[in-house]
Coordinates of C-alpha atoms in Angstrom, one line a residue:
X1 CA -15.2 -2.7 -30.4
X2 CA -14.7 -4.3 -26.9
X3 CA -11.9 -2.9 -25.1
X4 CA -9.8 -6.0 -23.5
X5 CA -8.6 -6.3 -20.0
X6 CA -6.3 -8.4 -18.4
X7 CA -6.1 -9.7 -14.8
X8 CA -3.9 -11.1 -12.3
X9 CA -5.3 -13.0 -10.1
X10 CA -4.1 -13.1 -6.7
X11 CA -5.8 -16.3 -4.4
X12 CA -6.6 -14.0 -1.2
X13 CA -8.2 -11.8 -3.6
X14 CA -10.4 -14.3 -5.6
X15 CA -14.0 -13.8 -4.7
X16 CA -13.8 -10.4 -5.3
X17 CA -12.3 -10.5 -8.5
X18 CA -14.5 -13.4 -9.6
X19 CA -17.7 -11.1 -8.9
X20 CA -15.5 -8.4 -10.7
X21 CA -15.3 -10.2 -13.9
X22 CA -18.7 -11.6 -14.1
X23 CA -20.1 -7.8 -14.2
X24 CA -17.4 -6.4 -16.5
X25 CA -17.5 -9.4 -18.8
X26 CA -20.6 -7.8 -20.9
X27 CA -19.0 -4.9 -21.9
X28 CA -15.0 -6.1 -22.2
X29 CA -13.2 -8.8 -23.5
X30 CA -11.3 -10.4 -20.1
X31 CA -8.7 -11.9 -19.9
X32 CA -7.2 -13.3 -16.6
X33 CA -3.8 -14.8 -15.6
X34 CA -4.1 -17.4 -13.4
X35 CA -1.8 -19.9 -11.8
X36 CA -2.3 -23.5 -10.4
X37 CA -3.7 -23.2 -7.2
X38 CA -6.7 -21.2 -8.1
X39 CA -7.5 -21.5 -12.0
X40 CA -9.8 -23.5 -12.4
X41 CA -12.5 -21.5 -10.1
X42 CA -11.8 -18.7 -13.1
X43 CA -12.0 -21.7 -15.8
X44 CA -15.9 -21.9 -15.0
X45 CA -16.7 -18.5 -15.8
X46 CA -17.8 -18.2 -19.7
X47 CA -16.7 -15.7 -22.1
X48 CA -13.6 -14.6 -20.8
X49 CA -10.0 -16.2 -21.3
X50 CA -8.0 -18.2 -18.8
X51 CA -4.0 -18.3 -19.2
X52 CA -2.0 -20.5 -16.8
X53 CA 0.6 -18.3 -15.1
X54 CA 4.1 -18.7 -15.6
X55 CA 5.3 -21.5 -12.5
X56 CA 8.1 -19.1 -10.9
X57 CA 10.5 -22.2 -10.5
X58 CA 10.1 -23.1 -14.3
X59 CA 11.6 -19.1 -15.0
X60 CA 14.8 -20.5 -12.6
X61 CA 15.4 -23.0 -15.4
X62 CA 17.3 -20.4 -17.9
X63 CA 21.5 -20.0 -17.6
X64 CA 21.7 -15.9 -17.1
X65 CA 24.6 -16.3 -19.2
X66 CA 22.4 -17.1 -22.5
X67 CA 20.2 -13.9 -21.6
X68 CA 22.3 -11.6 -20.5
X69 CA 22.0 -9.6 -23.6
X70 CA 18.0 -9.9 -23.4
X71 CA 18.0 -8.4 -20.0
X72 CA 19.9 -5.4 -21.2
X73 CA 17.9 -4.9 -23.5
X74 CA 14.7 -5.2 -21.3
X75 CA 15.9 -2.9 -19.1
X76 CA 17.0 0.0 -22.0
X77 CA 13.2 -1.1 -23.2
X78 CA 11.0 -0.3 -20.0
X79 CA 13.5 2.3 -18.0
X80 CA 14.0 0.2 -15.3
X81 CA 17.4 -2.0 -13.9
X82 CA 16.8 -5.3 -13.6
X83 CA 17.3 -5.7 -9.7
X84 CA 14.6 -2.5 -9.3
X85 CA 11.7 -5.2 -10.8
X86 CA 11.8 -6.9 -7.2
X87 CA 12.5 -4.2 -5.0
X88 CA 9.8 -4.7 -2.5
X89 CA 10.9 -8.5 -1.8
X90 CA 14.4 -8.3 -1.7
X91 CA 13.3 -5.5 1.2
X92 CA 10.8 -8.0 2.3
X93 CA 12.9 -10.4 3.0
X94 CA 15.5 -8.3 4.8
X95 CA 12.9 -7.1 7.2
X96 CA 10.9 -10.5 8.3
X97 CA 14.4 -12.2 8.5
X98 CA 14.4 -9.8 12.0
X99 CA 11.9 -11.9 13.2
X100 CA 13.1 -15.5 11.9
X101 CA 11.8 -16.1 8.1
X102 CA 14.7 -16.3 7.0
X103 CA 14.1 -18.5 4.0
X104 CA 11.1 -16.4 2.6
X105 CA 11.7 -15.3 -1.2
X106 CA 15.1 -16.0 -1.0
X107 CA 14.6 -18.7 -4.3
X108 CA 12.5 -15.5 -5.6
X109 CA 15.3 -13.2 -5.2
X110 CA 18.2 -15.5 -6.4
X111 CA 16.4 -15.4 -10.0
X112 CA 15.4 -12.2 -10.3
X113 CA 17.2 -12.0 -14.1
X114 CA 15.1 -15.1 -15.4
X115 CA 11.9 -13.5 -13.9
X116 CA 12.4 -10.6 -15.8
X117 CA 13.0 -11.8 -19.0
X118 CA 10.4 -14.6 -18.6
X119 CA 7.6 -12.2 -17.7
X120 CA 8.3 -9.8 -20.2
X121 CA 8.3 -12.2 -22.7
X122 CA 5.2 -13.9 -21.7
X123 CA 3.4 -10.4 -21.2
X124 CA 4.6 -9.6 -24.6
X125 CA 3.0 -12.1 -26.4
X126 CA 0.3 -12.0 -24.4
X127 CA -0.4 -8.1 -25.2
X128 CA -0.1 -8.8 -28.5
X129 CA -2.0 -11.8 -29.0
X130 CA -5.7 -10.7 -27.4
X131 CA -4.7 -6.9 -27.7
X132 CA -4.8 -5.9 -24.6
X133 CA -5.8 -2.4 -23.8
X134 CA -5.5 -2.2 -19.9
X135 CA -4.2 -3.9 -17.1
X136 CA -5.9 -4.7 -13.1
X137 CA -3.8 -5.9 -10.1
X138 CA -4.2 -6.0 -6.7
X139 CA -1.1 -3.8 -6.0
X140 CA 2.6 -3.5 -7.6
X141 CA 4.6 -5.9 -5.6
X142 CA 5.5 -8.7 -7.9
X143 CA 7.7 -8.6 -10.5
X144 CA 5.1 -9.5 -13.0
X145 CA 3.2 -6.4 -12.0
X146 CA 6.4 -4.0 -12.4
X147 CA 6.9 -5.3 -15.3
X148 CA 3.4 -4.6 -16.5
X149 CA 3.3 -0.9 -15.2
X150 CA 6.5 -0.6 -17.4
X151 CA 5.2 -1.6 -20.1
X152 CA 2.1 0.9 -19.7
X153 CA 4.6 3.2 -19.4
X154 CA 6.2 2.5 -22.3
X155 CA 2.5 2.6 -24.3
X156 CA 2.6 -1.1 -24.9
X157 CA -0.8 -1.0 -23.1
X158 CA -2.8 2.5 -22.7
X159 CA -2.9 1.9 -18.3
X160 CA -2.2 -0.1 -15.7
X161 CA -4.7 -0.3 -12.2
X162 CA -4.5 -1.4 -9.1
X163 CA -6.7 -1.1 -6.5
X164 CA -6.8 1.0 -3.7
X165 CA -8.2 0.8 -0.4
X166 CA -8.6 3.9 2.4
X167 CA -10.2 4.7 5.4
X168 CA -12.1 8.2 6.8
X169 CA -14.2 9.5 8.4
X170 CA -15.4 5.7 9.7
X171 CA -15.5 4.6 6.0
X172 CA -14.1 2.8 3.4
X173 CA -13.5 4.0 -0.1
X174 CA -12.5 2.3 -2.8
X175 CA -10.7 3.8 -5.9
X176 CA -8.7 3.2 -8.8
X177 CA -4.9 4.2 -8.6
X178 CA -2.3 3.7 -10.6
X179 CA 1.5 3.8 -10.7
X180 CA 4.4 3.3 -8.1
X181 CA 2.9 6.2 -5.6
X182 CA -0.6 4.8 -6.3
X183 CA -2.0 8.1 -7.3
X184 CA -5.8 8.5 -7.8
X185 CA -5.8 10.3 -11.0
X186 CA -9.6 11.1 -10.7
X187 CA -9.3 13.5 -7.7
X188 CA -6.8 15.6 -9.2
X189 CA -9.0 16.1 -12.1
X190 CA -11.9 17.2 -10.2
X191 CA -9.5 19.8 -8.4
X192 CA -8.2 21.3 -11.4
X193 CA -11.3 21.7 -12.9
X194 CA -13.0 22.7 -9.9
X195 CA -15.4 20.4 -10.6
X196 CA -17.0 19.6 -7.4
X197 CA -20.1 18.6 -6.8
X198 CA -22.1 20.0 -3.8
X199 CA -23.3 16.5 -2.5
X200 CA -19.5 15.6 -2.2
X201 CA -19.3 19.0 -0.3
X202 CA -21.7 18.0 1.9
X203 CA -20.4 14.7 2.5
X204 CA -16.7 16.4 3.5
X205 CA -18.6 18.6 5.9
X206 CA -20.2 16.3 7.5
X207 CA -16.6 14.3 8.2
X208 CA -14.9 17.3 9.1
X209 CA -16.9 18.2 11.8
X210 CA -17.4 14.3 12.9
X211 CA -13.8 15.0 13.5
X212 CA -13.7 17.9 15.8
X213 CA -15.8 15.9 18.2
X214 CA -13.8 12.1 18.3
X215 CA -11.7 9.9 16.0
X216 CA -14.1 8.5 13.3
X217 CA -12.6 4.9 12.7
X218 CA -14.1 2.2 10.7
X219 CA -14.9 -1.7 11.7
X220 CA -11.7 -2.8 10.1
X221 CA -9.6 0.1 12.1
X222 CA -11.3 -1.3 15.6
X223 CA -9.7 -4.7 14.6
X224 CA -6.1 -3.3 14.6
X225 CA -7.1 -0.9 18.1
X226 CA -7.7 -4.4 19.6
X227 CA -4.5 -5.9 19.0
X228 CA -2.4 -2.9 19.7
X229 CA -1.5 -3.9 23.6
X230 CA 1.4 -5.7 24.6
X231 CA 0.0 -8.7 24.4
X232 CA -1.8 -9.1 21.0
X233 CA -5.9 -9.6 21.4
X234 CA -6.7 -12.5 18.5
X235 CA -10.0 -13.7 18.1
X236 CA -10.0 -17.6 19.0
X237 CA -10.8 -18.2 15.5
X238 CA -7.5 -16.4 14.7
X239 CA -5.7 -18.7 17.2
X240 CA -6.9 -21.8 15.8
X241 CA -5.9 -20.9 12.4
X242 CA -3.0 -20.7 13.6
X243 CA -2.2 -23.5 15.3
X244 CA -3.7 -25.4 12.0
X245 CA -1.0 -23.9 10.0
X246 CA 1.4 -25.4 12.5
X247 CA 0.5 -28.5 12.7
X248 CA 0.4 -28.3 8.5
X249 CA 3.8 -27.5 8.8
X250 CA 4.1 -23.5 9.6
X251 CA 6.9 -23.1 12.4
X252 CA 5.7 -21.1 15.5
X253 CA 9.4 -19.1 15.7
X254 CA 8.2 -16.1 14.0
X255 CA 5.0 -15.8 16.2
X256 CA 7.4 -16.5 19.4
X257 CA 10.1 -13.8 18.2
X258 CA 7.7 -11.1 17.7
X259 CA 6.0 -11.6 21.4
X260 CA 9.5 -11.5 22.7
X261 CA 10.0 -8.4 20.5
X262 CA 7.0 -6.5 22.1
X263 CA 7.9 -7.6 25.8
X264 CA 11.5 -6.3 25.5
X265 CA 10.3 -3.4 23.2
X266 CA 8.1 -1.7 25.4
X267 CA 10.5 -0.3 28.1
X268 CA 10.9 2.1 25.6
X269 CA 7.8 3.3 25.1
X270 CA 6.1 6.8 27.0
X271 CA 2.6 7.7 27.1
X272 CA 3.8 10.9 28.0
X273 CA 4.3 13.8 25.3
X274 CA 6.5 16.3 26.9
X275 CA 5.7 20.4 26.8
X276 CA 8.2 21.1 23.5
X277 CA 6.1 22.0 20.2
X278 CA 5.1 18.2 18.7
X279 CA 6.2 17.1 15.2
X280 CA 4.2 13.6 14.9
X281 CA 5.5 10.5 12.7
X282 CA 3.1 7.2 12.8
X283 CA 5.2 4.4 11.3
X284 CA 4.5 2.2 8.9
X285 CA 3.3 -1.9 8.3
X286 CA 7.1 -3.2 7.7
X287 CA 7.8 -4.9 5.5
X288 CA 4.4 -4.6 3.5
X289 CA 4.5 -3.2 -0.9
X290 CA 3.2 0.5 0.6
X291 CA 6.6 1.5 1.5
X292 CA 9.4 -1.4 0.3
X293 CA 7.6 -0.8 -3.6
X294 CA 6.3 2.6 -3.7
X295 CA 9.0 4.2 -1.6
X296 CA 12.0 2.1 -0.9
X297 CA 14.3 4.8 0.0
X298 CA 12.1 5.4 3.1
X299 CA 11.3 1.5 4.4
X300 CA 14.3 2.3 6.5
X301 CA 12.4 4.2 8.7
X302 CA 14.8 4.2 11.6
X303 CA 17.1 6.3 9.4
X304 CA 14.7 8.2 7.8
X305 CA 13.5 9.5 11.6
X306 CA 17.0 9.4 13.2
X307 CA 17.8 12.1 10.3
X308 CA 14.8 14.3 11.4
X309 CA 15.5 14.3 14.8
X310 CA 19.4 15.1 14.3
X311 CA 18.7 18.2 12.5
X312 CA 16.0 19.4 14.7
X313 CA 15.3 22.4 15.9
X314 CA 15.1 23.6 19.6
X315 CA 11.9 23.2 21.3
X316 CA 10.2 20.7 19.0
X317 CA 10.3 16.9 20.1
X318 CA 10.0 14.2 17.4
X319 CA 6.8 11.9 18.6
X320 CA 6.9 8.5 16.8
X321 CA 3.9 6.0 17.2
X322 CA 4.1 2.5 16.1
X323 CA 2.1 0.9 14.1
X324 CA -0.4 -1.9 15.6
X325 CA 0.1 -4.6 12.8
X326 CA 3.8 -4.0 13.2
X327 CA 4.8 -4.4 17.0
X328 CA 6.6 -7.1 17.5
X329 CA 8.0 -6.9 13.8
X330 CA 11.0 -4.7 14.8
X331 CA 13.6 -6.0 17.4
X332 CA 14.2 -3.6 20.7
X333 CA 17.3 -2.5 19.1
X334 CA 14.9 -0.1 16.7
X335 CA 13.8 1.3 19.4
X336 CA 16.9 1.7 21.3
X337 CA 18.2 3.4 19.4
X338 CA 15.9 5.8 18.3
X339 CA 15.0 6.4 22.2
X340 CA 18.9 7.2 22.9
X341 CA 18.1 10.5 20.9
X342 CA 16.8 13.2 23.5
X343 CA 14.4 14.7 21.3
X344 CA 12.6 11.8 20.5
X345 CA 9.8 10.1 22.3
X346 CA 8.1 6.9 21.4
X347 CA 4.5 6.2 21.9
X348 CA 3.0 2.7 22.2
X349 CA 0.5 2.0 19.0
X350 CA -2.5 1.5 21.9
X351 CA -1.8 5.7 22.0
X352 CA -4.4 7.5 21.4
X353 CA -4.0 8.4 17.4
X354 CA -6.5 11.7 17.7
X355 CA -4.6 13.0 20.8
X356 CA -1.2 12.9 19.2
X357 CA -2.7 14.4 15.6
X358 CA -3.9 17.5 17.9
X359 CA -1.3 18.6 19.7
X360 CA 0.9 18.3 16.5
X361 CA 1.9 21.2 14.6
X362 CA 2.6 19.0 12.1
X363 CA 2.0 15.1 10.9
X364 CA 5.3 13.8 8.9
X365 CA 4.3 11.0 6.2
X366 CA 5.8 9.0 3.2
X367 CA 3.4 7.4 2.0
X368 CA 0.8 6.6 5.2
X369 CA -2.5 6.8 4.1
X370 CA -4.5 6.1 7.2
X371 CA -2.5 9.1 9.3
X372 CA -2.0 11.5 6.4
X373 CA -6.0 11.3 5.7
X374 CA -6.7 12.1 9.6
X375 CA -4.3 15.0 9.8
X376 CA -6.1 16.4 6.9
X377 CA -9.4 15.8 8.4
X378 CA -8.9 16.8 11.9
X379 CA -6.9 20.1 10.5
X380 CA -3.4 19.7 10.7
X381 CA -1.0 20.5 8.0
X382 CA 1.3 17.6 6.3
X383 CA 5.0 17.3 5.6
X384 CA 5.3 14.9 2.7
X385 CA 8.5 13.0 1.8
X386 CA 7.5 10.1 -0.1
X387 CA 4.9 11.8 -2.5
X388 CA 1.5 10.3 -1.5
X389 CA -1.5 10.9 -4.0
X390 CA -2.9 13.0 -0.8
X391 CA -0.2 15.3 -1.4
X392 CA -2.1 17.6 -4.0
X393 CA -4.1 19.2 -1.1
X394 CA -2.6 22.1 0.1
X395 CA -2.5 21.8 3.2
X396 CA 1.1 20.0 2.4
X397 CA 4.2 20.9 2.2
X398 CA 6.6 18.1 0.0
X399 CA 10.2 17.4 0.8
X400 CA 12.9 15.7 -0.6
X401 CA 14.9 14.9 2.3
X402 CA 14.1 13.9 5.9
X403 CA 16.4 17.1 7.3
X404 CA 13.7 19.5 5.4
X405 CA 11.3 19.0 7.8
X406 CA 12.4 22.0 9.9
X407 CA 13.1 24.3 7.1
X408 CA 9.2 24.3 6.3
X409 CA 7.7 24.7 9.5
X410 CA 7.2 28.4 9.1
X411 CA 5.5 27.9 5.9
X412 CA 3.3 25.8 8.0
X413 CA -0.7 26.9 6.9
X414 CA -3.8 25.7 6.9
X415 CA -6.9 26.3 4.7
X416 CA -10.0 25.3 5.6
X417 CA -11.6 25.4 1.8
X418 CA -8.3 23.1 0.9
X419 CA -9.5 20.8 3.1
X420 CA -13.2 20.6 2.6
X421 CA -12.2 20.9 -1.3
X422 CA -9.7 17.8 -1.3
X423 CA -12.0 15.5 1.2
X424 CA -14.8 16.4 -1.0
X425 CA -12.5 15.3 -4.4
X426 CA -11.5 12.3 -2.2
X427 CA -15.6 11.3 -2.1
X428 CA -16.5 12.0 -5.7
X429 CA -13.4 10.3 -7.1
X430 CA -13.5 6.8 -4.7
X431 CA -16.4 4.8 -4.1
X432 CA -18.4 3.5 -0.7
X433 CA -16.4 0.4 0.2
X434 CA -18.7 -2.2 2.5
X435 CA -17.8 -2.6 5.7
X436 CA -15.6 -5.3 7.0
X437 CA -14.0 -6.1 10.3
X438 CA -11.5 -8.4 9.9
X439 CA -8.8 -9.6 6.9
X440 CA -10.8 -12.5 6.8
X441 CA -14.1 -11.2 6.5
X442 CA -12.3 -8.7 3.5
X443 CA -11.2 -11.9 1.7
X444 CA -14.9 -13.1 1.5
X445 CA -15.7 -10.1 -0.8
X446 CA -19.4 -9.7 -0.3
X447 CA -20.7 -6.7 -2.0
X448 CA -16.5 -5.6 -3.1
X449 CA -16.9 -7.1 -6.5
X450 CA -19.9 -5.0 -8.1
X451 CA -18.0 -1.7 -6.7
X452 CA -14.6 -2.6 -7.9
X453 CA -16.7 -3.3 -11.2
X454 CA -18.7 0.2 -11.1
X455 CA -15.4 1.7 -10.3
X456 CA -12.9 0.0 -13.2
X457 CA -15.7 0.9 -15.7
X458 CA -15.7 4.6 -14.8
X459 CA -12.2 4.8 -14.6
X460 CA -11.6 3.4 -18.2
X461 CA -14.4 5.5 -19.5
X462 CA -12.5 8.5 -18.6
X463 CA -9.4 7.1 -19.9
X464 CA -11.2 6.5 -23.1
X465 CA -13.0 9.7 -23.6
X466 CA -9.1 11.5 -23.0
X467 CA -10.3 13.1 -19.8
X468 CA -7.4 11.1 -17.9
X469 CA -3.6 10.3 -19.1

């Protein structure tokens, strides 16, 4: 019997998963949740199931008074409080109101009850009515994707996915992760079973030594280096875009607020590390589901790093880069404050990444993919607080608390069969993503849809055969 799976679309995501579903269709039973704006492209593909999304302003339409009792029981039902199904936008929204949107979500986030007990109930009936066996997202930042990796937890459905995306060695890999740390289950089963094979070995050689000579970054990692200066370096295709938006109605505040941000900000910055031992931090895209969803008590990242460096220990300096994407994002005051504490230096996000990495003794990460997978690489240990899935190497060290970070460093190690063990897991469990070098060459999807295929398929065929909970 065909197994069943069910799909939320997401618009900027459409061509791939179109391409997705025509390969997977032969061998499952799809069915995809689509809403007004984009249905009818999934409408023409045959033999699979279309439902119409649930309009978020119809789920306003319900007195919380009338549900309250529902909700209670919803949230005694999936383990979760109501107000936690939303986390990453009601963060969101704090964050990009620092740069003017003020108004973004903030309908969203007003009805957060009525979501969840709409969604559930639509989900419900949904699950029960095709049988649905597993569940594919682009990522868990709505709350009809929480919802849904609740109810997997709670063996309404036998998994939730989502896809993942990461860069080394000058690729892109694709895998298949699930749950709020997006965890790659498949790699921690070919480490524990020691089950590697000698071509993935080969592979992770080859990267590690690519990265004792130079950085290795891919196409789409050049696009963020070009826009890391002060003054942002958009394509004129980019520009015009823009300016289209505008004149459709898009207000140019936010794009004028974070250029004055970066103007202001970068008094602050050094490109000079000073001679104390270096602990590195790169931060993170703010706001953006990576940290406001999978780790919420870090998206607070001034706090998070104030509390390192407050605790810190003589003769080490805190280094922070910023991130390319985000300059501009936070006002100067982030930085003003941060650069009042005298064992802190800030580094501009055109600094050279593989230069800071090296003279670290150690990288600090929640949940940064990008920096935690080049300290591995290049051969530096990790200090983990938000519990990445790259966390099972062991080459790092996990904390619960930002003050820990100094009572590791002399457990500080490094093994070099760790590291060509976990980069070679990494290969075998992900798949070769094609190249791309900008968002919107990404969105076009050519090629993405017959790996995110190849890679669902094997994923669920593990799942199926018990090798993967």
């Amino acid at each position: 019997m065909k197994k069943t799976i069910l799909i939320l679309s997401r618009k900027r995501l459409d061509n791939v998963l179109i391409d997705t579903i025509k390969l997977l269709k032969k061998d499952y039973n799809i069915v995809v949740i689509a809403d007004k704006t984009n249905i009818s492209r999934y409408q023409k593909i045959e033999s699979i199931t279309v439902i119409p999304a649930l309009e978020r302003e119809d789920t306003y339409n319900k007195s919380v008074e009338k549900i309250q009792q529902d909700i209670k029981n919803i949230e005694k039902k999936l383990g979760l409080n109501c107000y936690e199904f939303n986390i990453n936008y009601l963060l969101y929204r704090k964050f990009v109101s620092r740069y003017g949107v003020t108004q973004t979500h903030k309908e969203m986030n007003e009805h957060i009850p009525q979501q969840v007990y709409f969604y559930y109930n639509f989900f419900l009936k949904i699950i029960k009515e095709y049988n649905v066996d597993y569940v594919f997202c682009e990522t868990l930042d709505l709350i009809d994707s929480i919802v849904l990796k609740k109810m997997a937890e709670r063996a309404l459905i036998k998994k939730m996915f989502e896809r993942g995306i990461l860069s080394i060695g000058g690729e892109l890999r694709l895998s298949i992760a699930s749950g709020q740390r997006r965890r790659i289950a498949r790699i921690e089963l070919i480490l524990k079973n020691n089950n590697i094979s000698e071509e993935s070995k080969l592979w992770a050689s080859t990267i590690i030594s690519k990265y004792k000579v130079k950085r290795q970054i891919s196409k789409y990692d050049e696009y963020y280096v070009k826009i890391s200066g002060l003054l942002p370096n958009y394509s004129l295709k980019k520009i015009l875009n823009k300016f289209k938006r505008m004149t459709q109605g898009d207000s140019p505040i936010p794009a004028l607020i974070k250029l004055k941000n970066r103007l202001m900000s970068a008094k602050y910055f050094s490109r000079n590390l000073p001679k104390d031992k270096i602990i590195s931090y790169f931060l993170q895209l703010t706001p953006e589901a990576t940290m406001c969803s999978q780790a919420p008590e870090y998206a607070n990242q001034e706090h998070m790093l104030e509390q390192i460096a407050i605790h810190g220990k003589f003769g080490y300096t805190l280094a922070i880069k910023e991130h390319p994407i985000c300059y501009g994002n936070r006002p100067p005051s982030f930085y003003k404050e941060l650069a009042l504490l005298p064992n802190v230096v800030l580094l501009p996000p055109s600094y050279p990444t593989r230069d800071l990495i090296l003279k670290s003794e150690a990288v600090v990460v929640a949940t940064g993919t990008t920096a935690g997978l080049e300290a591995i690489a290049t051969g530096k240990p990790l200090i983990c607080l938000g519990h990445p899935y790259f966390d099972i190497c062991e080459n790092n060290i996990n904390i619960n608390k930002p003050q820990e970070v100094w009572d590791v460093l002399d457990k500080l190690t490094f093994n070099k069969t760790a590291q060509l063990n976990f980069i070679a897991a990494l290969h075998q469990a992900t798949y070769e993503h094609p190249q791309f070098g900008s968002p919107e060459e990404f969105e076009q999807g050519e090629g993405i849809g017959e790996v995110m295929a190849k890679a669902l398929d094997d994923e669920i065929e593990l799942y199926e055969a018990g090798a993967l909970k």
